[in-house]
Every structure is written in C-alpha cells, then in structure tokens.
CSV table of C-alpha atoms and ligand atoms in Angstrom, one decimal:
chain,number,residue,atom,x,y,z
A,1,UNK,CA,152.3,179.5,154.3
A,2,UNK,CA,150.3,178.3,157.2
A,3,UNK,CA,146.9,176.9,156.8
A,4,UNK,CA,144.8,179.4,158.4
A,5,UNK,CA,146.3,182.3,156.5
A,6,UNK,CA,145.9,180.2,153.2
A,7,UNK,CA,142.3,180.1,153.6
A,8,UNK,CA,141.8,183.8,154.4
A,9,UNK,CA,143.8,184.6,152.0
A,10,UNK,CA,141.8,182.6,149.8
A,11,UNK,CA,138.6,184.8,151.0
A,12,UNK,CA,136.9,182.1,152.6
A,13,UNK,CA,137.1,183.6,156.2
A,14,UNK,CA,138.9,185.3,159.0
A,15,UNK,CA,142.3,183.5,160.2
A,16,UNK,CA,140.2,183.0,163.9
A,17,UNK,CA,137.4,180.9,161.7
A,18,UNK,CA,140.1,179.1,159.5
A,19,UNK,CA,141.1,177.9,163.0
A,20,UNK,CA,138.0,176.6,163.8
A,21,UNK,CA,137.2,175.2,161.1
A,22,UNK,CA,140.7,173.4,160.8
A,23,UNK,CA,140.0,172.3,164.0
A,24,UNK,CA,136.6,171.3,163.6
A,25,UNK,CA,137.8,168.7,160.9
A,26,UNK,CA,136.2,170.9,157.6
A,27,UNK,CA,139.7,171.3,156.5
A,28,UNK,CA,141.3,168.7,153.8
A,29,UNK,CA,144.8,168.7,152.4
A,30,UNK,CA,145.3,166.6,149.4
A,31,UNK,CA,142.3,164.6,150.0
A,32,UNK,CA,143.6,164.1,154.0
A,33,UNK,CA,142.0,165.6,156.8
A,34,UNK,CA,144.1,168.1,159.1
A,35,UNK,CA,143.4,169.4,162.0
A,36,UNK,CA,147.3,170.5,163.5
A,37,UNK,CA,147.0,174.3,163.6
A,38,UNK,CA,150.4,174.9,162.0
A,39,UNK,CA,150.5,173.1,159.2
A,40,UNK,CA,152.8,174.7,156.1
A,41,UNK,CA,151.0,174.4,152.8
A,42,UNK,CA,153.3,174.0,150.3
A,43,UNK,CA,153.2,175.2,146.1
A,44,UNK,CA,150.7,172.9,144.3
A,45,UNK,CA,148.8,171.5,147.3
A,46,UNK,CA,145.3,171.0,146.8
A,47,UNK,CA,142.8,172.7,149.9
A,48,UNK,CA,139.5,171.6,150.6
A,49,UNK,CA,137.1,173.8,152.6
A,50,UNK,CA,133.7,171.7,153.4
A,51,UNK,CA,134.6,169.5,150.5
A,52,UNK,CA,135.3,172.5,148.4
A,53,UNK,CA,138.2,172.5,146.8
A,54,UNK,CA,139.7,176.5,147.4
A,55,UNK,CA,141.4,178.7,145.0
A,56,UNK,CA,145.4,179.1,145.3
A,57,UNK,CA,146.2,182.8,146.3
A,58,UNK,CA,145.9,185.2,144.2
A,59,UNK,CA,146.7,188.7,144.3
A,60,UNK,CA,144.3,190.7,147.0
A,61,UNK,CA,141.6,192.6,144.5
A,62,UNK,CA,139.2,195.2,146.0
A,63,UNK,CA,136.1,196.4,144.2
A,64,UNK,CA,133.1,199.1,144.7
A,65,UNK,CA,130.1,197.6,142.4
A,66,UNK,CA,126.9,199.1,141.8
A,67,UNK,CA,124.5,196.6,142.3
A,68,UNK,CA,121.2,196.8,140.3
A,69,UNK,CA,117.9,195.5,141.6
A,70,UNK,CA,116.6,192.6,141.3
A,71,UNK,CA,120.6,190.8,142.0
A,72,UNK,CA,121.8,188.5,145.2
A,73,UNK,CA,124.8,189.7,147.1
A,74,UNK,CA,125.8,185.4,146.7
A,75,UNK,CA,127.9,183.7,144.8
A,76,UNK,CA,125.4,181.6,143.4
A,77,UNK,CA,121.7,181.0,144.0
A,78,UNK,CA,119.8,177.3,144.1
A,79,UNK,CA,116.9,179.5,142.2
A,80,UNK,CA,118.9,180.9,139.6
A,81,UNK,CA,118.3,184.5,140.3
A,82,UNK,CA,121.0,187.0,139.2
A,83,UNK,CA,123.9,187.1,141.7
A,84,UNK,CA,127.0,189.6,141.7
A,85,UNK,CA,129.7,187.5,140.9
A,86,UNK,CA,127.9,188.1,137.2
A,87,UNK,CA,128.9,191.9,138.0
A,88,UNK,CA,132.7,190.6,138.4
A,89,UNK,CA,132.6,187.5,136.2
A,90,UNK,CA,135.6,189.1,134.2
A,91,UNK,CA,138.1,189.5,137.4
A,92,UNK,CA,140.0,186.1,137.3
A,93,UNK,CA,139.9,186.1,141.5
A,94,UNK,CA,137.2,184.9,143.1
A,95,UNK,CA,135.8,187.7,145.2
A,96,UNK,CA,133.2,187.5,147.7
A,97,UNK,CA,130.5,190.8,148.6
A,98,UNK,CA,131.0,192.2,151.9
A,99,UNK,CA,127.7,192.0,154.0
A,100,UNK,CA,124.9,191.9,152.0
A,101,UNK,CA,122.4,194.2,150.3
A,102,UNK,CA,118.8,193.4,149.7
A,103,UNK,CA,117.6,191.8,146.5
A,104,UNK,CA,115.5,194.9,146.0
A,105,UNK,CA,118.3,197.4,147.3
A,106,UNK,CA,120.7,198.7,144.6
A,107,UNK,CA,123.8,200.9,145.1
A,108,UNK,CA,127.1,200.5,146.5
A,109,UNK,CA,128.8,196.8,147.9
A,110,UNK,CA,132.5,196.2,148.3
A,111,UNK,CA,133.7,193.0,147.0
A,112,UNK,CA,136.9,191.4,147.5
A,113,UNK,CA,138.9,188.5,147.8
A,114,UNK,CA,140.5,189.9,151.4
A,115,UNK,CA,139.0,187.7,154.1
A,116,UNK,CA,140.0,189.5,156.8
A,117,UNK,CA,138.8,192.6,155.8
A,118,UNK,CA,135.3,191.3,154.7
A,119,UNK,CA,135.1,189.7,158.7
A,120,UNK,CA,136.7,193.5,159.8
A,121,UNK,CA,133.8,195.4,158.4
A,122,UNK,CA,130.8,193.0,158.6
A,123,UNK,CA,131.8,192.6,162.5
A,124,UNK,CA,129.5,194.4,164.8
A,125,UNK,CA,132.6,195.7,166.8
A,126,UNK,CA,134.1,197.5,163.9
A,127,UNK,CA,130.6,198.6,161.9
A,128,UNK,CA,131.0,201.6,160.1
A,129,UNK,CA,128.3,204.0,159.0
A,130,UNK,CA,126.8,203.3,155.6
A,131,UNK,CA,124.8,205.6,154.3
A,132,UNK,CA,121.6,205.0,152.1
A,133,UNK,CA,119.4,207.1,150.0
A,134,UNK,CA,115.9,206.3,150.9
A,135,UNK,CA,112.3,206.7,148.7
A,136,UNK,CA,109.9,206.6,151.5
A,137,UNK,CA,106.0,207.5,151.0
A,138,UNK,CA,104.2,209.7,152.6
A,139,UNK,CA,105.5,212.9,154.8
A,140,UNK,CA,108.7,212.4,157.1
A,141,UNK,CA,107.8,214.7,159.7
A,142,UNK,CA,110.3,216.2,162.4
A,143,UNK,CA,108.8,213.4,165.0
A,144,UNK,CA,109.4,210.9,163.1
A,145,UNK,CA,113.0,212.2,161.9
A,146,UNK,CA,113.6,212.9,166.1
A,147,UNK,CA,112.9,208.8,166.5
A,148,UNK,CA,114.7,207.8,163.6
A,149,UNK,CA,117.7,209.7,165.2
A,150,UNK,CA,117.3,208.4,168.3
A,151,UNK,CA,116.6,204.7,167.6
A,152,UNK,CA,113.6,202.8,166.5
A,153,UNK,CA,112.8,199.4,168.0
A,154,UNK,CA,112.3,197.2,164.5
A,155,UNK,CA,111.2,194.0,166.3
A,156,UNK,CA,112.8,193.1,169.5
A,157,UNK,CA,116.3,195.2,168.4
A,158,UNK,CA,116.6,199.3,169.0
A,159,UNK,CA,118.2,200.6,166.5
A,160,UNK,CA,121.2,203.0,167.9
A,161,UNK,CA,121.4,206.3,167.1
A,162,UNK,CA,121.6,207.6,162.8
A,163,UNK,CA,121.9,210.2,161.0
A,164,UNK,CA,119.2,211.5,158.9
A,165,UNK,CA,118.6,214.1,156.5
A,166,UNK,CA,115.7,214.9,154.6
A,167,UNK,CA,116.9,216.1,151.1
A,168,UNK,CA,113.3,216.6,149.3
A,169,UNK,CA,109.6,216.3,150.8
A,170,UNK,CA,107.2,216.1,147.9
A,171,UNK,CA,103.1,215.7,148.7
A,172,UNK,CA,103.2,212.3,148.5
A,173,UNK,CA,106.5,211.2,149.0
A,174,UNK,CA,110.3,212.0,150.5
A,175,UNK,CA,113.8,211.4,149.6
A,176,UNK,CA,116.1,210.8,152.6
A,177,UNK,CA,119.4,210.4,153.2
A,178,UNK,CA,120.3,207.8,156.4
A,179,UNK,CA,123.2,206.6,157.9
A,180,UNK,CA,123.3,203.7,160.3
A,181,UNK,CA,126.3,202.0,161.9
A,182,UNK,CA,124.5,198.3,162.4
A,183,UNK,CA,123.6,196.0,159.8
A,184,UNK,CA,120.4,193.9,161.0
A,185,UNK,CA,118.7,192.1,157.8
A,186,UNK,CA,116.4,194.5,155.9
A,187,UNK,CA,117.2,197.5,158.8
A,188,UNK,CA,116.3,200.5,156.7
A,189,UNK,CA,113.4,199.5,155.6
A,190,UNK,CA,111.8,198.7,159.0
A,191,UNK,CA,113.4,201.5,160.8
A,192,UNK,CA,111.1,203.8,157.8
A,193,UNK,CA,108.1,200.9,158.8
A,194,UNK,CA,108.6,201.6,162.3
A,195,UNK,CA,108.3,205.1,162.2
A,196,UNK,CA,105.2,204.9,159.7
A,197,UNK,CA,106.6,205.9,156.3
A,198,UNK,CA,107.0,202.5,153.3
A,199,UNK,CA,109.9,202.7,151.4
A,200,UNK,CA,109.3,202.6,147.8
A,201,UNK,CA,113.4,202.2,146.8
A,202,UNK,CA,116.1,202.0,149.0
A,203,UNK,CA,120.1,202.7,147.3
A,204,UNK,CA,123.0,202.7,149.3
A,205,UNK,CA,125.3,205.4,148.6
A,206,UNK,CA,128.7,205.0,150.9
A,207,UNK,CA,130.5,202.8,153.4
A,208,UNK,CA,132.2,204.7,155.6
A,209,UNK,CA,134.4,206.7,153.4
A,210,UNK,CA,134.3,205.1,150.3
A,211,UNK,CA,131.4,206.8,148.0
A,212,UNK,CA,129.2,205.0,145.3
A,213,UNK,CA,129.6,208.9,143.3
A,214,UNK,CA,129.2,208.2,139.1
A,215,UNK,CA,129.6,204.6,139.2
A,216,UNK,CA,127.3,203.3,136.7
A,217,UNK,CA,124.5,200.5,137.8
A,218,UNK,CA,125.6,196.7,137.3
A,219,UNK,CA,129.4,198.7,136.4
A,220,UNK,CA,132.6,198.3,139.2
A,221,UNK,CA,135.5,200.1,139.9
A,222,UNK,CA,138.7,198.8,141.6
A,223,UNK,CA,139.4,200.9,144.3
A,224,UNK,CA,142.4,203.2,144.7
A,225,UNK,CA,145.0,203.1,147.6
A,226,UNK,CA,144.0,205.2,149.9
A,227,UNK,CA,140.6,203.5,149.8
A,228,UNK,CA,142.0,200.1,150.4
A,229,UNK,CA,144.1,201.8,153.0
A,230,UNK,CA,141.4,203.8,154.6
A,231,UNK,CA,139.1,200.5,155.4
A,232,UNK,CA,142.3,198.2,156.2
A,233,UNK,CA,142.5,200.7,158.9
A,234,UNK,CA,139.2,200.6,160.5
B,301,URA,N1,118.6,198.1,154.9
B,301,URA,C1,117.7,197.6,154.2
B,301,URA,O1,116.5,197.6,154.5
B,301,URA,N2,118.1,196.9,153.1
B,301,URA,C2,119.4,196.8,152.7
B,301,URA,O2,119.6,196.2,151.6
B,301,URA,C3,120.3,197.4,153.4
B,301,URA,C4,119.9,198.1,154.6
C-alpha cells in the first residue's frame, strides 16, 4: 500500500497532508527517513509519524458518542482532564473526534479512524450544518433571532446565515435550536454573546443528517450504513 494512503488510513490525516508531511521529512519507515512519494509499505513495516510510531490498518470504525461535559475532544491531555478516547477506550482502533466540541458543550461528535473523512467534514469547503440545542438567558426576541439569521459579526468574522428556532421562551430564560454551517472555536456561544443573550448550556444535537436522538450521555453507537454512506458522500 502506498505511504500516503497508509497513514490516512491509519487516521492520522488526509492523503494531500500525508504528502506533505512525507515530503516534509516527518515520515519514518523502519527507523529511516522517506521522503519518495510512492513508496510501497509492505506487511510488518513499522511507520513513524513525527516520531510516533502509527497503528497498522485496521478495519474503518465510525462512531456517534455523546459527549458529557466537562470531557476534551483530544486524545489525551498534558492536564489530565477527561478526554473521549475514555468514551471509546473499549474499541481496539484508534479513533480520532471529528472537529471539536467545547469542554463545556456536550452532545453529539463523530469519531472515527477514517482520515479522509474526518479532513472532508472539518474542511470549510464541505461544512455541513450542525445543529445545536442552546440554554440562553434572558428573552430571544424577533431582532435578535432576524440577526442571528442573518449573520452576527463574533470578533472580526460574520457569521453566514443559520437557522434558528426558538422552541421555549421562559421569563428568564430560552431554549433554541441553531444550525450553523461554520465551525469557528466557541461560535455558538458568541454568536448568543453577540446578539446579547449568555448561554447557560450549549448540546449539540446533529451533523448534517446523522442525529444524536436517545443516545445516552458518555454512551456511543456505531453508525449504520446508510449513515457512513450519507457523510462519505458529502
Ligand atoms: N459552538 C460553541 O460555542 N461551542 C461548541 O462546542 C460548538 C459550537
């Protein structure tokens, strides 16, 4: 198998990055640097990316988790918070979260050992909508739900258009449902910010077509077929 398809396969990367980094020299073969683009790994050859030695191939696993607060969408953390390989620890692959959720976010990530899937749908070109269900204080009034539509500037980025709903105004506080096709760091909360209403929790509830529905927090699910299907198309 080629070198490049190896290491996405592996869930490091996209092919185009395995290139790069090949090329760039980050790539070792039995302990020997190699930078020639085609280069056939063969059964029982040891890969290193960055030093790191790279698991064989495995089968292609795809999961939906329900991620709990207070949990990293990293592999592992130098301050030894909870991460969600904990919430996968029993799947022999090594999968990797797609895109991240915040620390104080919970709700629905896909994770996967696919590395050319996880670069398809974290790659601005191909976003899809991800929908969130959003705790915000204070009234969401129809202004504010006309800018949130529109786009919100949220520090030096406008936010393109998203869907909104408001499912349940209380007196003090709202639940709403938004759907935004970008992923800038911590969006939905200052998109709420921007527009004047602090959101209290914050759970995402689908990625494009594939739903978060019954799964139980810190639980996953493999997903079906068509699921796998349905983003591989995207
Ligand atoms: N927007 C946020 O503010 N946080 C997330 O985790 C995801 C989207």
């Amino acid at each position: 198998m080629r070198l490049n398809k190896y290491i996405a396969d592996a869930g490091i990367c996209s092919r185009r990055k395995a290139d790069e980094l090949i090329e760039n020299g980050n790539v070792k073969v039995n302990g020997a640097t190699v930078k020639e683009m085609g280069y056939q790994v063969e059964d029982g050859d040891v890969v290193q990316v960055n030093g790191k030695k790279i698991d064989a191939v495995g089968k292609k696993v795809y999961v939906a988790v329900n991620k709990p607060l207070g949990y990293i969408t990293s592999m592992d953390d130098d301050k030894d918070r909870a991460t969600v390989a904990e919430l996968v620890s029993d799947i022999p692959e090594r999968l990797f979260p797609v895109g991240r959720l915040d620390y104080n976010t919970s709700g629905l990530l896909i994770m996967t050992n696919d590395g050319q899937l996880t670069y398809t749908l974290t790659h601005p070109k191909h976003e899809v909508y991800k929908t969130y269900v959003a705790k915000v204080a204070g009234v969401i009034s129809d202004t504010r739900l006309a800018k949130l539509r529109k786009g919100v500037d949220i520090g030096g980025f406008v936010t393109s258009p998203a869907k909104v709903k408001v499912i349940k105004q209380m007196p003090r506080h709202a639940i709403v449902e938004i759907s935004i096709k970008e992923g800038k760091n911590r969006q939905v909360r200052k998109m709420f910010a921007a527009v004047g209403n602090k959101v209290q929790e914050l759970e995402r509830v689908a990625i494009g077509e594939i739903k978060l529905g019954r799964l139980m927090e810190g639980h996953y699910r493999k997903l079906n077929r068509e699921e796998i299907e349905y983003l591989k198309k995207l």
